[in-house]
PDB file of C-alpha atoms in Angstrom:
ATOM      1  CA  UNK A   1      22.897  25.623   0.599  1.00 40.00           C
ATOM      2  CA  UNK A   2      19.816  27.616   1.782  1.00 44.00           C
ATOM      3  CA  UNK A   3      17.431  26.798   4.026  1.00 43.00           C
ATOM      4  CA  UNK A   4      14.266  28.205   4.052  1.00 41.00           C
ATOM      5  CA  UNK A   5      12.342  28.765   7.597  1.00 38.00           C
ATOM      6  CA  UNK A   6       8.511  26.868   6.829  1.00 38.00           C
ATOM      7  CA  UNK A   7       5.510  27.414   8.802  1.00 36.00           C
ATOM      8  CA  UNK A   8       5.842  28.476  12.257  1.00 37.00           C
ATOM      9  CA  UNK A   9       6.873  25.206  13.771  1.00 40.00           C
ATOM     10  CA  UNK A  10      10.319  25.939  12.792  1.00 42.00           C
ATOM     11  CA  UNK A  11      11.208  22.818   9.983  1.00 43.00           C
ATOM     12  CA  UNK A  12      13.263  24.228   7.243  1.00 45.00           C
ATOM     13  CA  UNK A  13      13.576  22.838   3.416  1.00 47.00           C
ATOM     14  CA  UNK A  14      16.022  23.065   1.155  1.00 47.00           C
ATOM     15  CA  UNK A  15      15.322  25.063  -2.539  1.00 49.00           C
ATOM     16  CA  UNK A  16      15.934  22.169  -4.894  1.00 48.00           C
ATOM     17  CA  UNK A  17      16.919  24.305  -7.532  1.00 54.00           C
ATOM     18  CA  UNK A  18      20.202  24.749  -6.623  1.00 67.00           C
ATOM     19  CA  UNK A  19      22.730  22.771  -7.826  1.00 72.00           C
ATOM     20  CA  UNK A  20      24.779  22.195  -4.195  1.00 77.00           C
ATOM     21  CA  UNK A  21      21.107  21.176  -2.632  1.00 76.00           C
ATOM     22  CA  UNK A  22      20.891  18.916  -5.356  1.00 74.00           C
ATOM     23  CA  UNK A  23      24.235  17.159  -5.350  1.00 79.00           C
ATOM     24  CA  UNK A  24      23.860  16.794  -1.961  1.00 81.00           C
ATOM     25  CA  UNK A  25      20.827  15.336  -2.396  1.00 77.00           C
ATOM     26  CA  UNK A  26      22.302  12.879  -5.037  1.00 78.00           C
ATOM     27  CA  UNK A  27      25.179  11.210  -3.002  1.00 82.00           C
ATOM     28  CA  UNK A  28      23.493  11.257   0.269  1.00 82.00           C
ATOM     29  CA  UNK A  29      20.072   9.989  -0.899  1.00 78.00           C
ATOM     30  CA  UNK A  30      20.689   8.276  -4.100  1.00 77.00           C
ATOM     31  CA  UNK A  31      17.231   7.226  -5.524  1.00 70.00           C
ATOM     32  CA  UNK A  32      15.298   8.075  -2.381  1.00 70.00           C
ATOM     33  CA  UNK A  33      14.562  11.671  -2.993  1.00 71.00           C
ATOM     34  CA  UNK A  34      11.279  12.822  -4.944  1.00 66.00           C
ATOM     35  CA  UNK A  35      12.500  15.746  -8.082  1.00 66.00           C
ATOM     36  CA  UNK A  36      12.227  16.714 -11.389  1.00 60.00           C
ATOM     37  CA  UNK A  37      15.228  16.047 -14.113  1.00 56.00           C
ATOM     38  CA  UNK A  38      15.829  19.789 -14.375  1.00 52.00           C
ATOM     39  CA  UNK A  39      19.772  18.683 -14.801  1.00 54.00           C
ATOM     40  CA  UNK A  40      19.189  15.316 -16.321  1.00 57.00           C
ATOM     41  CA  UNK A  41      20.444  13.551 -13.597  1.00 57.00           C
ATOM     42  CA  UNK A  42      18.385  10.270 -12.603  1.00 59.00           C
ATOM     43  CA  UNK A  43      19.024   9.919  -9.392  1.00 63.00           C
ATOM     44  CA  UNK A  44      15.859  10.708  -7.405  1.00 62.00           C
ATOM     45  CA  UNK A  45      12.358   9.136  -7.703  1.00 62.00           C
ATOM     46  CA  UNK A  46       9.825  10.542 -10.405  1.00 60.00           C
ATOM     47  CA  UNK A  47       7.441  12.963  -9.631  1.00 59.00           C
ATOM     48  CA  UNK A  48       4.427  11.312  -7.916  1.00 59.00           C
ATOM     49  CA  UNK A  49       1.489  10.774 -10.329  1.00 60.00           C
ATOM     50  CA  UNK A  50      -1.004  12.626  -7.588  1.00 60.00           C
ATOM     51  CA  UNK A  51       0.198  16.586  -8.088  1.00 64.00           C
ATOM     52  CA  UNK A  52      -0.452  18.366  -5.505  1.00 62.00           C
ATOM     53  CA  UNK A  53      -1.083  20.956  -8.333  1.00 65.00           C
ATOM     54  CA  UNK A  54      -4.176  19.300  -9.289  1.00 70.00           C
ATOM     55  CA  UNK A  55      -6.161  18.428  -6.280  1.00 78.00           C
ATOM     56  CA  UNK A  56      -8.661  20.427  -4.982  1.00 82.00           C
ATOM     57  CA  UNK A  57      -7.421  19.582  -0.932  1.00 82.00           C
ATOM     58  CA  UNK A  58      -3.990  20.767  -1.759  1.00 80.00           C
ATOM     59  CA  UNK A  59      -4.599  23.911  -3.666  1.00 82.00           C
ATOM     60  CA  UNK A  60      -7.801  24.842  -1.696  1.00 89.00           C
ATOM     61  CA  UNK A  61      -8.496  23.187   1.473  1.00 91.00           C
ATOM     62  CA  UNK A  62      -5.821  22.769   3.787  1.00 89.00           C
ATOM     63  CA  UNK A  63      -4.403  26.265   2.978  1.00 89.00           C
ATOM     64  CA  UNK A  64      -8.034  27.419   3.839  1.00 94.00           C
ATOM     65  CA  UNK A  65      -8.672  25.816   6.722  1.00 94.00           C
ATOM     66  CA  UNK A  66      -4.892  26.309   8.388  1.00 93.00           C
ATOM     67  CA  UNK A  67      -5.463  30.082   7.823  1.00 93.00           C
ATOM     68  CA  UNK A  68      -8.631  29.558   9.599  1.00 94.00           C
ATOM     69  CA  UNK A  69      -7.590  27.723  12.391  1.00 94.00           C
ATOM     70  CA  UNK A  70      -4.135  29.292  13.139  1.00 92.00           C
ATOM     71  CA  UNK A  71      -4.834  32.451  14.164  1.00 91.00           C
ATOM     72  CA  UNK A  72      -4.164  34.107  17.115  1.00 92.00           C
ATOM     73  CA  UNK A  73      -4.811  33.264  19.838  1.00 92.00           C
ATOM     74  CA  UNK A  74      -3.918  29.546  19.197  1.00 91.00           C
ATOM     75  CA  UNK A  75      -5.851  26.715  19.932  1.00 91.00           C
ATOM     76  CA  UNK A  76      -4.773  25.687  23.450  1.00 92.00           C
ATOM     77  CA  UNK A  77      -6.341  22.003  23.510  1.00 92.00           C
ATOM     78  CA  UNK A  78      -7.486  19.165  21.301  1.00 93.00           C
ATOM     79  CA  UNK A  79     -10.909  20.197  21.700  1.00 95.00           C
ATOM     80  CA  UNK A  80     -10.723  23.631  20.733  1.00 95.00           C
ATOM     81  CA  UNK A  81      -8.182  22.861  17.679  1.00 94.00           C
ATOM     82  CA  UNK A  82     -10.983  20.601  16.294  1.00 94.00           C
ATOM     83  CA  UNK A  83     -14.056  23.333  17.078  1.00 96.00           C
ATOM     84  CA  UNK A  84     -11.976  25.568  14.970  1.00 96.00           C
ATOM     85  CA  UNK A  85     -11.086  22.774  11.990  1.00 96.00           C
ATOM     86  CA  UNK A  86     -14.858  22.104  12.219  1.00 96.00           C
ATOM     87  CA  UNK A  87     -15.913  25.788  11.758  1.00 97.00           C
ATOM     88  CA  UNK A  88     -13.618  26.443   9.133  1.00 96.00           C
ATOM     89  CA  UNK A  89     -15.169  23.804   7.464  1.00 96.00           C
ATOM     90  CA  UNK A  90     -18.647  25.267   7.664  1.00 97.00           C
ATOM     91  CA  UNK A  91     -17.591  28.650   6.084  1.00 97.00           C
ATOM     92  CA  UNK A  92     -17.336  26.693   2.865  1.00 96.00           C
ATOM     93  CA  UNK A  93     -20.233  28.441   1.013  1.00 96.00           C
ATOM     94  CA  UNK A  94     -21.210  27.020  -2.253  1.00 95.00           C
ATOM     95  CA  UNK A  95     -19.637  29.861  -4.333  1.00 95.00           C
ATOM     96  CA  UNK A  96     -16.062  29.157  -2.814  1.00 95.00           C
ATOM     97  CA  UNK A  97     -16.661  25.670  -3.877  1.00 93.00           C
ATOM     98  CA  UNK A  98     -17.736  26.577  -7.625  1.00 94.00           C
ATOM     99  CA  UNK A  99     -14.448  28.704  -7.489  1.00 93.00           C
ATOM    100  CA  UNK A 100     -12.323  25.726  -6.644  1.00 92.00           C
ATOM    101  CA  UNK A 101     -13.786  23.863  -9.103  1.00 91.00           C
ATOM    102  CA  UNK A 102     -13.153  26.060 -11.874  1.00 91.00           C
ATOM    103  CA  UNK A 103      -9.939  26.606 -10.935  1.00 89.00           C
ATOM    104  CA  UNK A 104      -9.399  22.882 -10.935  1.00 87.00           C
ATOM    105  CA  UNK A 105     -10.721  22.959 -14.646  1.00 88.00           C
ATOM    106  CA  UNK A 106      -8.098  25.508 -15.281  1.00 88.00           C
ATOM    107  CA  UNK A 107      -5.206  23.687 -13.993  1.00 83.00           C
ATOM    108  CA  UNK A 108      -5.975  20.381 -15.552  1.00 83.00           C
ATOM    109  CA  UNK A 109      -6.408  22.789 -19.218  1.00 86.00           C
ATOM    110  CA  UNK A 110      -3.191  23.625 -18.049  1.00 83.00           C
ATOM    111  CA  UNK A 111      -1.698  20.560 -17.711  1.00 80.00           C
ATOM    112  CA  UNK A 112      -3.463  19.390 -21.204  1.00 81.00           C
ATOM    113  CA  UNK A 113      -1.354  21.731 -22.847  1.00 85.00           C
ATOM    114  CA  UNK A 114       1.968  21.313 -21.241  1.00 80.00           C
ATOM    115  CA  UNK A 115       1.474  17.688 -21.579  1.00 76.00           C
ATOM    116  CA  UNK A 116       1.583  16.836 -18.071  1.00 71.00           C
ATOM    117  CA  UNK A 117       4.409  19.334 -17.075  1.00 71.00           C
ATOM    118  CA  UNK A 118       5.146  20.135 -13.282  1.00 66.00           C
ATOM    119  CA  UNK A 119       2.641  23.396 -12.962  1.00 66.00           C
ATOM    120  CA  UNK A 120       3.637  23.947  -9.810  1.00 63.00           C
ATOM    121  CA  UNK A 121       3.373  27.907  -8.595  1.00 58.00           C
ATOM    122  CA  UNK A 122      -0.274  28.738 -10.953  1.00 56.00           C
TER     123      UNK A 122
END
């Protein structure tokens, strides 16, 4: 299996795609795991109906505001960690916010015409 370091807070994930991750996946967490039926298999739980591929926060926002926030040097406290969240969030300028938007018209076109396939990666 591979893991994959994520973020800087050292979690790691698995890449679904492969087969071992995924029959692991099957016996240990039979119908408790969230995956597409790439292999036909049934054993994990459908994709949610909210894709992160569609909304706004997911594609936009939080990516936006982490690479705001995180940036050397670290916040060291509470207080500065939400003074930074907080001016991140004032950047926002109207144009960015037009942007998102279109590109939230894109994806659901997108999704239209794959008939509600996974878009993940656009």
């Amino acid at each position: 299996m591979k893991a994959v370091k994520h973020w800087s807070h050292g979690s790691t994930y698995f890449i679904l795609g492969t087969r071992n991750v995924r029959v692991l996946l099957n016996r240990v967490l039979q119908h408790r795991w969230i995956g597409r039926a790439a292999t036909g298999d049934n054993h994990f739980l459908p994709w949610p109906p909210r894709s992160p591929d569609l909304t706004p926060c997911d594609f936009f926002l939080w990516r936006f505001v982490k690479d705001s926030v995180y940036v050397p040097p670290l916040p060291m406290s509470l207080k500065e960690l939400r003074d930074r969240i907080t001016h991140a969030l004032q950047t926002i300028t109207a144009d960015m916010l037009h942007r998102v938007w279109d590109e939230f018209d894109h994806r659901v076109d997108v999704c239209r015409v794959t008939q509600g396939a996974h878009i993940e990666g656009l």
